[in-house]
Amino acid sequence: MLKPQTSATRELVNLDGMWRFALDTAEVPEPWSAPLTTTLEAPVPSSYNDLFVDPAIRDHVGWVWYQRDVRVPRGWTGERVIVRVDSATHEGAVYVDGTEVARHVGGYLPFEADVTDLVTPGETFHLTIGVNNVLTNETQPPGRVEELSDGRRVQRYYHDFYNYAGLARSVWLASRPAVHVADITVTTGVDESTGVVSYLVETAGDADVTVSLRDADGLVVAQQAGADGELRVADVTLWQPGAGYLYDLDVEAHVDGVLVDAYRLPVGVRTVEVRGLEFLINGEPFYFTGFGKHEDTPVRGKGHDPSYLVHDMELMGWIGANSFRTSHYPYAEEVLEYADRHGIVVIDETAAVGLNFGLIGGLTGQKAPATFAPDGVNDAARERHAEHIRELVARDKNHPSVVMWSIANEPASQEEGAREYFAPLVDVTRAADPTRPVTYVNVMMAPPPVERIADLFDVICVNRYYGWYVNTGDLASAEAALESELLQWQDIYARPLIMTEYGGDTMPGIHSVWDQPWSEEYQSALLDMFHRVHDRVPAIVGEQVWNFADFQTSVGIFRVDGNKKGVFTRDRRPKAAAHSLRARWSARNQNGQID
Ligand code: GCB
């Protein structure tokens, strides 16, 4: 799915800013049919939960309504008019005046509607967007709504971040020619010093396609006619970790020799390959350094914020990180575009987090229900998950920064039904993108002897909390247990392993000369312990600390105003561990290797 843009044939109006905002109520059954009766305003993009000081809004379960007036530019006569919503968590419904024009489930991926027949260039319309935050067995991520005895509805879920909701990314009004470039797929290869850019252009309506590739100076380095083909770039400048060189692919559609549409796609020429125990980018062994992140900032929740984007990526550079994982959902497209331009390597993850009901038993001693079951993560959930993977690949396939798909975080891969659930999804991913490795992220309770799905994947990512949830405060035992487990993975699966989560909660300001959990020294010592082990296990090709920054979660006795495993606080100040990580990672080159 192409992101809307301005070009010689396309225009774009950004609809961010203040929208009228209201919770759904039984008294107003069709809020889209008239101006919302409300005094509340909510900014877009932002999650709505933390904006107001009203628990009824923060904890609301169900639909909320955003509305604003939109004027269609008068010059758009004859063009198709598109409304594009970059994200509505978790279900969105779009209305133009009284008419529903789009509905989409899956909170972290975009959707659009062609509203041409309902609007008039030069005139205004009411744009209303309903957003529903309910999570069920069938959504990604899954959850369940519980009715309390006093009648309140509470959303429960199995993942460790706050269920922020709303319009967390931009909303756009776009013009598009009737006959247009509908999709572009680019894959790249390298033949000695020549770059090979294979492309496929799909058009809506019959058109003659031409493409030309420009270098960063704007010079045309290759061009061709036809909707698919191969461009060869002599003396190619590769897209590399730390040096995100981009070409521009200019795609044009012509009808009877007249230009009807033009679309520009940035293209990075690079290869990705898994060979033996190695993860290769451009044929060279790559070692991931960095973090699992979250889209999470004060007040905005998951609202995309370009200032935090820049600052986070600057801090990543400062600390010597070359990569991150979009834990635990697809991030805003602007994040990937930034990573493309700056050579930051991304593991792109779906929103399939918490497919693991075993994690809910905990101290209550409750017997956890089976995860993969007709009344749990069932066939319908798998269908949704498959569709979610297809949509993710459709959105992100052309980003050179994305080097691997992660199709789930910490599913119950030791439980019966896991293989039947995941094998088809791996096939779906490979069919959607035959060029990138596929991984999933393994949970601590599913080590090699009980694990059922790891062999389906090219790379195995593992999250381990030795020294934190187990061997708490005992780093010597933690080190022995970690090394023994990792060597087992290496022996059995003989493929690359990435430590995608390790760390411990840390309150800035707590200090100790002992191995005292929650202290800044303990976080550093725990990470150092992992690093010693990583350096002794050849299959480990990366380390991404949990987490880049502290983040908000649902309430719980294990959480102190959220998860405190950040190396940076929620407002991005370094804890002591930031300095020890910086010392380790800055000693490496951009491929994460020691020269
Ligand atoms: C995990 C999860 C992550 C949690 C983390 C923790 O394994 O993948 O979402 O936040 O543990 O801190 O417990």
XYZ file of C-alpha atoms and ligand atoms in Angstrom:
608
model
C 0.000 0.000 0.000
C 1.569 3.232 -1.135
C 1.816 6.123 1.273
C 0.065 9.201 -0.104
C 2.404 11.927 -1.330
C 2.543 15.124 -3.334
C 3.875 14.751 -6.842
C 3.344 16.299 -10.262
C -0.073 14.625 -10.287
C -1.017 14.268 -6.606
C -1.815 16.615 -3.753
C -2.062 16.072 -0.074
C -3.805 17.852 2.787
C -2.725 16.937 6.290
C -5.682 16.722 8.673
C -3.694 16.754 11.904
C -4.621 19.234 14.624
C -7.604 19.626 16.916
C -10.635 17.420 16.367
C -13.909 17.380 18.291
C -13.845 14.365 20.586
C -16.471 12.378 22.502
C -16.936 9.016 24.118
C -19.604 6.809 22.637
C -22.898 7.015 24.502
C -26.218 5.272 24.083
C -27.963 8.680 23.854
C -26.287 9.495 20.535
C -26.622 6.339 18.452
C -25.282 7.868 15.220
C -22.644 10.433 16.219
C -21.495 10.831 12.638
C -24.856 12.144 11.486
C -24.509 15.594 13.147
C -21.860 17.806 14.762
C -20.650 16.047 17.912
C -22.177 17.614 21.012
C -19.046 17.910 23.119
C -16.714 20.468 24.632
C -13.753 18.105 24.384
C -11.070 18.505 21.783
C -8.346 15.961 21.058
C -5.223 16.518 19.022
C -4.349 14.191 16.162
C -1.913 12.482 16.280
C -2.127 11.360 19.897
C -3.579 8.604 21.998
C -6.504 10.094 23.900
C -6.080 8.271 27.220
C -3.670 10.576 29.062
C -4.862 13.886 27.565
C -7.738 14.408 29.960
C -7.931 14.039 33.723
C -11.001 11.893 33.644
C -10.738 8.186 34.479
C -13.920 7.584 32.498
C -11.987 8.572 29.380
C -8.673 6.935 30.295
C -10.322 3.618 31.124
C -13.091 3.790 28.532
C -13.789 0.500 26.771
C -15.410 0.771 23.363
C -15.897 3.428 20.709
C -14.830 7.063 20.843
C -15.531 9.655 18.166
C -13.307 12.177 16.453
C -14.807 14.741 14.116
C -13.760 17.776 12.112
C -14.804 19.749 9.070
C -12.704 19.291 5.990
C -12.648 21.442 2.891
C -11.777 19.718 -0.350
C -9.416 21.931 -2.377
C -11.343 23.455 -5.251
C -8.644 22.449 -7.712
C -9.376 18.768 -7.180
C -12.225 18.597 -9.702
C -11.806 15.461 -11.759
C -9.472 13.823 -9.218
C -10.253 10.924 -6.920
C -10.437 12.073 -3.303
C -9.025 9.727 -0.683
C -9.203 9.774 3.104
C -6.247 7.932 4.619
C -5.993 7.026 8.286
C -2.467 6.004 9.299
C -3.612 4.257 12.469
C -6.828 3.799 14.467
C -6.271 1.616 17.516
C -7.663 -0.935 17.258
C -10.675 -0.637 14.951
C -11.523 2.383 12.861
C -14.733 3.439 11.120
C -14.748 6.465 8.825
C -17.838 8.503 7.926
C -18.203 11.239 5.365
C -21.233 13.203 6.569
C -23.796 10.436 7.116
C -22.126 7.680 5.108
C -19.738 5.012 6.339
C -16.843 4.780 3.878
C -14.292 2.513 5.570
C -13.858 0.120 8.454
C -10.612 -1.505 9.478
C -9.460 -3.800 12.259
C -5.797 -3.735 13.243
C -4.681 -0.655 15.111
C -1.168 -0.159 13.835
C -1.641 -0.251 10.069
C -3.168 2.279 7.682
C -6.353 2.119 5.666
C -8.076 4.424 3.218
C -11.366 5.178 1.511
C -12.182 6.680 -1.866
C -14.763 9.342 -0.999
C -14.935 11.072 -4.381
C -18.619 10.471 -4.914
C -19.550 11.949 -1.529
C -17.635 15.226 -1.586
C -17.411 18.342 -3.760
C -14.189 20.186 -4.553
C -14.264 23.633 -2.928
C -16.835 22.574 -0.324
C -16.642 21.173 3.187
C -17.828 17.926 4.715
C -17.928 16.446 8.229
C -15.297 13.798 8.644
C -16.041 11.530 11.588
C -13.765 8.717 12.678
C -14.876 6.186 15.244
C -12.128 4.340 17.094
C -12.756 1.224 19.135
C -10.114 0.027 21.616
C -11.651 -3.359 22.374
C -9.359 -6.374 22.188
C -10.799 -9.861 21.829
C -9.505 -13.386 21.310
C -9.402 -12.675 17.606
C -7.572 -9.353 17.539
C -3.827 -8.722 17.422
C -2.983 -8.238 20.197
C -5.593 -10.407 21.920
C -7.532 -9.437 25.023
C -10.908 -9.850 26.708
C -13.444 -7.497 28.184
C -14.524 -8.330 31.722
C -17.820 -7.136 33.225
C -17.399 -6.250 36.893
C -20.212 -6.811 39.397
C -20.944 -3.076 39.460
C -21.480 -3.112 35.713
C -18.168 -1.506 34.667
C -16.416 -2.989 31.680
C -12.669 -3.520 31.978
C -10.296 -4.423 29.165
C -7.867 -7.209 30.117
C -4.885 -8.127 27.978
C -1.793 -10.285 28.066
C 0.857 -7.813 26.977
C 2.982 -5.520 29.093
C 2.211 -2.070 27.700
C -0.727 0.250 28.237
C -3.594 -0.190 25.809
C -3.340 3.324 24.404
C -5.968 4.108 21.789
C -7.139 6.765 19.389
C -5.746 8.367 16.259
C -2.060 8.071 17.127
C -0.799 8.875 13.640
C -1.734 11.311 10.901
C -4.953 11.523 8.916
C -4.779 12.733 5.311
C -6.961 13.950 2.490
C -5.251 13.009 -0.746
C -5.971 13.554 -4.402
C -5.180 10.759 -6.807
C -5.701 10.497 -10.550
C -8.387 8.026 -11.665
C -5.784 6.040 -13.592
C -2.910 5.788 -11.177
C 0.065 3.923 -9.833
C -1.577 1.602 -7.320
C 1.423 -0.283 -5.976
C 5.163 -0.665 -6.426
C 7.313 -3.562 -5.275
C 11.065 -3.208 -5.363
C 13.650 -5.839 -4.539
C 17.353 -5.277 -4.825
C 20.462 -7.312 -5.474
C 24.114 -6.760 -6.111
C 26.204 -8.125 -8.976
C 29.821 -7.224 -8.181
C 29.850 -3.419 -8.326
C 26.488 -3.230 -10.120
C 23.256 -2.748 -8.214
C 20.184 -4.571 -9.499
C 16.784 -3.039 -8.804
C 13.887 -5.278 -9.794
C 10.546 -3.536 -9.836
C 6.901 -4.307 -10.363
C 4.365 -1.522 -10.838
C 0.641 -2.119 -10.583
C -1.685 0.460 -12.047
C -5.374 1.063 -11.509
C -6.611 1.410 -15.079
C -4.603 0.805 -18.238
C -1.479 2.888 -18.516
C 2.021 2.737 -19.958
C 4.605 2.711 -17.214
C 8.088 4.174 -17.283
C 10.539 4.224 -14.406
C 13.739 6.081 -13.836
C 16.177 5.812 -10.990
C 17.951 8.919 -9.738
C 20.936 9.039 -7.441
C 21.135 11.311 -4.421
C 22.308 14.168 -6.672
C 19.207 13.794 -8.825
C 21.022 12.319 -11.807
C 19.226 9.562 -13.715
C 21.329 6.412 -13.429
C 18.935 3.936 -15.071
C 15.567 4.002 -16.768
C 13.165 1.686 -18.455
C 9.703 1.360 -19.947
C 7.303 -1.333 -18.781
C 5.430 -2.236 -15.633
C 8.092 -4.649 -14.499
C 11.751 -5.059 -15.118
C 15.234 -4.773 -13.829
C 17.337 -1.635 -13.550
C 21.099 -1.996 -13.395
C 23.144 0.630 -11.604
C 26.835 0.679 -12.378
C 29.145 1.503 -9.449
C 26.217 1.348 -7.097
C 26.317 3.055 -3.718
C 24.854 0.512 -1.349
C 22.424 1.177 1.454
C 24.449 0.182 4.486
C 24.024 0.153 8.250
C 25.066 3.622 9.356
C 25.008 4.985 5.792
C 21.479 4.921 4.435
C 22.151 5.921 0.826
C 18.898 6.194 -1.109
C 18.071 6.403 -4.795
C 14.691 7.704 -5.971
C 12.581 5.544 -8.222
C 10.388 7.863 -10.277
C 7.425 5.935 -11.580
C 5.239 7.482 -14.267
C 1.973 6.289 -15.771
C 1.026 7.576 -19.218
C -2.173 7.239 -21.218
C -1.901 8.028 -24.934
C 1.438 9.660 -24.276
C 0.040 11.969 -21.606
C 1.381 11.801 -18.054
C -1.502 10.769 -15.773
C 0.355 9.865 -12.574
C 3.786 10.217 -11.023
C 4.991 8.592 -7.802
C 8.447 8.756 -6.230
C 9.719 5.884 -4.086
C 13.029 5.999 -2.197
C 15.048 2.846 -2.841
C 18.036 1.499 -0.959
C 20.123 -1.131 -2.725
C 21.188 -3.814 -0.280
C 21.023 -7.552 0.277
C 20.052 -9.564 3.332
C 20.861 -13.219 3.814
C 21.085 -15.829 6.537
C 23.964 -18.238 6.068
C 24.940 -20.802 8.673
C 25.195 -18.997 11.977
C 25.498 -15.596 10.313
C 23.154 -12.745 9.439
C 24.599 -10.980 6.397
C 23.829 -7.490 5.125
C 25.492 -6.839 1.756
C 27.330 -10.132 2.225
C 28.972 -9.011 5.445
C 28.269 -10.421 8.910
C 26.020 -8.081 10.852
C 25.720 -7.958 14.660
C 22.573 -6.201 15.918
C 23.167 -3.733 18.736
C 20.287 -1.696 20.091
C 16.904 -2.040 21.678
C 13.404 -3.237 21.713
C 11.487 0.038 21.728
C 7.958 1.266 22.244
C 5.989 4.101 20.747
C 5.403 5.642 24.155
C 5.825 9.166 25.480
C 4.222 11.177 28.276
C 0.777 12.647 27.535
C 0.724 11.522 23.894
C 0.819 7.804 24.737
C 1.452 6.182 21.381
C 0.965 9.408 19.444
C 3.657 9.803 16.809
C 5.911 12.717 17.653
C 8.668 13.763 15.246
C 10.661 15.436 18.050
C 10.815 12.217 20.038
C 11.615 10.321 16.841
C 14.647 12.473 16.149
C 15.738 12.511 19.778
C 15.383 8.746 20.195
C 17.402 8.090 17.062
C 20.040 10.606 18.175
C 20.303 8.820 21.503
C 20.609 5.522 19.647
C 23.512 6.999 17.701
C 25.077 8.400 20.890
C 24.965 4.997 22.543
C 26.359 3.206 19.477
C 23.210 1.235 18.589
C 22.775 0.159 14.969
C 19.266 -1.346 15.146
C 15.924 -1.717 16.901
C 12.900 -3.970 16.870
C 9.442 -2.450 16.409
C 8.307 -4.269 19.542
C 5.407 -5.064 19.718
C 3.558 -3.666 16.687
C 4.262 -1.908 13.394
C 5.519 1.630 14.046
C 4.574 4.813 12.199
C 5.819 4.889 8.603
C 7.748 8.065 9.414
C 9.927 5.983 11.761
C 10.879 3.565 8.997
C 11.469 6.392 6.532
C 13.859 7.959 9.044
C 15.613 4.618 9.532
C 15.905 4.294 5.730
C 17.564 7.694 5.457
C 19.921 7.176 8.385
C 20.957 3.566 7.885
C 19.293 2.199 11.006
C 18.497 -1.515 10.839
C 14.966 -2.593 11.771
C 13.339 -5.859 12.765
C 9.718 -5.208 11.815
C 7.221 -6.860 14.161
C 3.489 -7.535 13.939
C 1.085 -6.680 16.730
C 0.814 -10.363 17.662
C 1.938 -10.010 21.271
C 0.385 -11.845 24.207
C -0.630 -15.004 22.370
C 0.278 -16.675 25.623
C -2.414 -17.179 28.223
C 0.049 -19.044 30.481
C 1.501 -15.706 31.518
C -1.715 -14.729 33.343
C -1.701 -17.371 36.121
C 1.033 -15.699 38.135
C 0.782 -15.439 41.890
C -2.961 -15.956 41.934
C -2.293 -19.620 41.197
C -5.072 -19.528 38.613
C -4.779 -22.358 36.135
C -4.203 -20.658 32.818
C -6.473 -21.680 29.948
C -4.985 -23.182 26.771
C -3.857 -20.469 24.351
C -4.512 -22.155 21.005
C -8.074 -23.343 21.527
C -11.528 -22.712 20.037
C -12.330 -20.235 22.812
C -8.812 -18.774 22.752
C -6.470 -17.861 19.900
C -8.482 -19.806 17.347
C -8.775 -20.274 13.573
C -10.442 -16.900 13.150
C -7.566 -15.282 15.055
C -5.107 -17.007 12.741
C -6.959 -15.681 9.695
C -6.783 -12.178 11.137
C -3.116 -12.685 11.948
C -2.461 -13.773 8.352
C -4.237 -10.692 7.034
C -2.262 -8.521 9.442
C 1.016 -9.989 8.136
C -0.073 -9.355 4.533
C -0.968 -5.760 5.358
C 2.332 -5.233 7.177
C 4.365 -6.535 4.260
C 2.275 -4.501 1.825
C 3.035 -1.342 3.812
C 6.709 -1.927 4.636
C 8.133 -4.137 1.864
C 10.049 -1.319 0.162
C 11.933 -0.073 3.225
C 15.613 -0.979 3.002
C 15.937 -0.538 6.780
C 13.597 -3.485 7.337
C 15.814 -6.575 7.232
C 13.536 -9.152 8.852
C 9.893 -9.807 9.752
C 9.019 -10.852 13.283
C 5.570 -12.406 13.157
C 4.933 -12.696 16.915
C 6.373 -11.809 20.292
C 6.495 -14.518 22.940
C 3.657 -16.760 21.800
C 3.002 -19.918 23.812
C 5.186 -21.887 21.413
C 5.475 -24.743 23.911
C 1.718 -25.323 23.932
C -0.275 -27.788 21.922
C -1.591 -26.182 18.749
C 1.323 -23.754 18.372
C 2.761 -25.488 15.333
C -0.599 -25.790 13.603
C -1.159 -22.100 14.272
C 2.247 -20.831 13.147
C 3.288 -23.044 10.221
C 0.673 -21.507 7.862
C 1.596 -18.004 9.028
C 5.252 -18.544 8.177
C 4.074 -19.616 4.696
C 1.938 -16.476 4.419
C 4.941 -14.317 5.311
C 7.255 -16.028 2.847
C 4.644 -15.801 0.094
C 4.164 -12.085 0.769
C 7.920 -11.460 0.796
C 10.304 -14.154 -0.416
C 13.311 -11.878 0.105
C 13.544 -11.274 3.852
C 14.266 -13.716 6.675
C 11.379 -14.489 9.009
C 11.643 -14.779 12.778
C 9.517 -14.956 15.907
C 10.475 -14.035 19.429
C 10.733 -16.908 21.857
C 9.542 -16.708 25.468
C 11.515 -17.956 28.451
C 8.974 -20.675 29.284
C 9.539 -22.291 25.852
C 13.205 -23.352 25.801
C 14.475 -25.977 23.337
C 13.161 -29.164 24.911
C 9.531 -27.970 24.916
C 9.590 -25.477 22.044
C 7.527 -26.548 18.963
C 8.043 -23.986 16.194
C 11.606 -22.614 16.136
C 12.693 -24.780 13.201
C 10.157 -22.993 10.957
C 12.140 -19.746 11.138
C 15.402 -18.444 9.623
C 16.561 -16.672 12.761
C 15.504 -17.341 16.342
C 15.018 -14.361 18.602
C 15.019 -15.029 22.327
C 13.909 -12.858 25.255
C 15.617 -13.889 28.483
C 15.359 -12.529 31.994
C 18.016 -14.514 33.844
C 19.088 -12.355 36.776
C 15.696 -10.638 36.841
C 12.567 -12.833 36.833
C 14.701 -15.907 37.634
C 17.971 -15.992 39.561
C 16.923 -12.582 40.866
C 19.951 -10.840 42.329
C 22.195 -13.857 41.657
C 24.172 -13.070 38.544
C 26.545 -16.013 38.921
C 23.719 -18.555 38.675
C 22.090 -16.442 35.975
C 25.244 -16.482 33.875
C 25.617 -20.259 34.057
C 21.934 -20.855 33.221
C 21.946 -18.392 30.323
C 25.052 -19.847 28.726
C 23.860 -23.399 29.040
C 20.503 -22.544 27.445
C 21.993 -20.582 24.559
C 24.433 -23.377 23.747
C 21.489 -25.755 23.621
C 19.720 -23.530 21.087
C 22.879 -23.353 19.033
C 23.402 -27.126 19.083
C 19.838 -28.024 18.179
C 18.959 -25.351 15.616
C 22.332 -24.316 14.154
C 21.076 -20.931 13.006
C 21.530 -17.323 14.112
C 20.141 -16.290 17.489
C 19.387 -12.722 18.537
C 18.904 -11.771 22.177
C 15.941 -9.470 21.560
C 15.179 -8.767 25.211
C 17.288 -8.775 28.345
C 17.355 -6.347 31.228
C 15.939 -5.470 34.597
C 13.706 -2.777 36.064
C 15.720 0.128 37.403
C 14.696 3.167 39.418
C 17.021 6.021 38.595
C 18.672 7.221 41.786
C 18.795 3.880 43.578
C 22.425 2.913 44.066
C 24.107 -0.020 45.736
C 27.471 -1.704 46.048
C 25.623 -5.059 46.172
C 23.812 -6.933 43.439
C 20.648 -5.118 44.380
C 17.787 -5.396 41.884
C 16.248 -2.021 40.899
C 19.561 -0.205 41.426
C 21.359 1.448 38.526
C 24.469 -0.627 39.232
C 22.484 -3.852 39.041
C 21.048 -2.992 35.637
C 24.582 -2.395 34.343
C 25.928 -5.564 35.958
C 23.081 -7.659 34.566
C 23.631 -6.330 31.040
C 27.391 -6.896 31.381
C 26.729 -10.481 32.439
C 24.639 -11.057 29.292
C 27.364 -9.516 27.160
C 30.001 -11.889 28.522
C 27.766 -14.792 27.511
C 26.898 -13.331 24.099
C 30.610 -13.075 23.364
C 31.056 -16.778 24.153
C 28.174 -18.111 22.003
C 28.978 -17.967 18.274
C 25.327 -18.228 17.152
C 24.434 -14.961 18.904
C 24.323 -12.321 16.155
C 22.762 -9.520 18.088
C 21.725 -7.989 21.375
C 18.803 -5.636 21.829
C 18.259 -4.514 25.391
C 14.780 -4.344 26.879
C 13.963 -1.472 26.715
C 15.178 1.721 25.126
C 13.104 3.818 27.562
C 10.718 3.340 30.473
C 7.132 2.977 29.283
C 3.584 2.892 30.593
C 1.823 -0.404 31.322
C -1.439 -1.471 32.890
C -1.338 -1.417 36.695
C 0.247 -4.323 38.536
C 2.364 -5.130 41.546
C 5.330 -5.782 39.266
C 5.131 -2.296 37.799
C 6.011 1.080 39.327
C 4.174 3.667 37.232
C 4.983 1.447 34.285
C 7.869 -0.737 33.191
C 11.214 0.612 34.337
C 13.556 -1.507 32.246
C 14.468 1.501 30.145
C 18.099 2.368 29.675
C 16.653 5.864 29.401
C 13.848 7.188 31.560
C 10.501 7.927 29.942
C 11.722 11.500 29.363
C 14.912 10.094 27.822
C 17.526 10.742 30.505
C 20.254 8.129 30.698
C 20.490 5.694 33.579
C 23.974 4.462 34.496
C 23.654 1.466 32.141
C 23.485 3.851 29.173
C 27.137 4.671 29.735
C 28.311 1.064 29.961
C 26.326 0.159 26.831
C 27.859 3.138 25.081
C 31.339 1.935 25.978
C 30.602 -1.551 24.592
C 28.766 -0.576 21.409
C 30.763 2.482 20.420
C 33.846 0.305 20.181
C 32.220 -1.447 17.202
C 31.789 -0.480 13.575
C 28.386 0.104 11.938
C 28.024 -3.622 11.278
C 28.297 -4.156 15.020
C 31.666 -5.848 14.622
C 34.922 -5.193 16.396
C 37.395 -4.200 13.671
C 8.774 -9.612 27.910
C 7.890 -8.939 26.927
C 7.874 -7.434 27.099
C 7.824 -7.076 28.581
C 9.067 -7.631 29.233
C 9.125 -7.325 30.740
O 9.196 -10.708 27.756
O 8.196 -9.279 25.599
O 6.755 -6.920 26.419
O 7.695 -5.715 28.797
O 9.097 -9.013 29.077
O 9.654 -6.294 31.115
O 8.612 -8.126 31.510
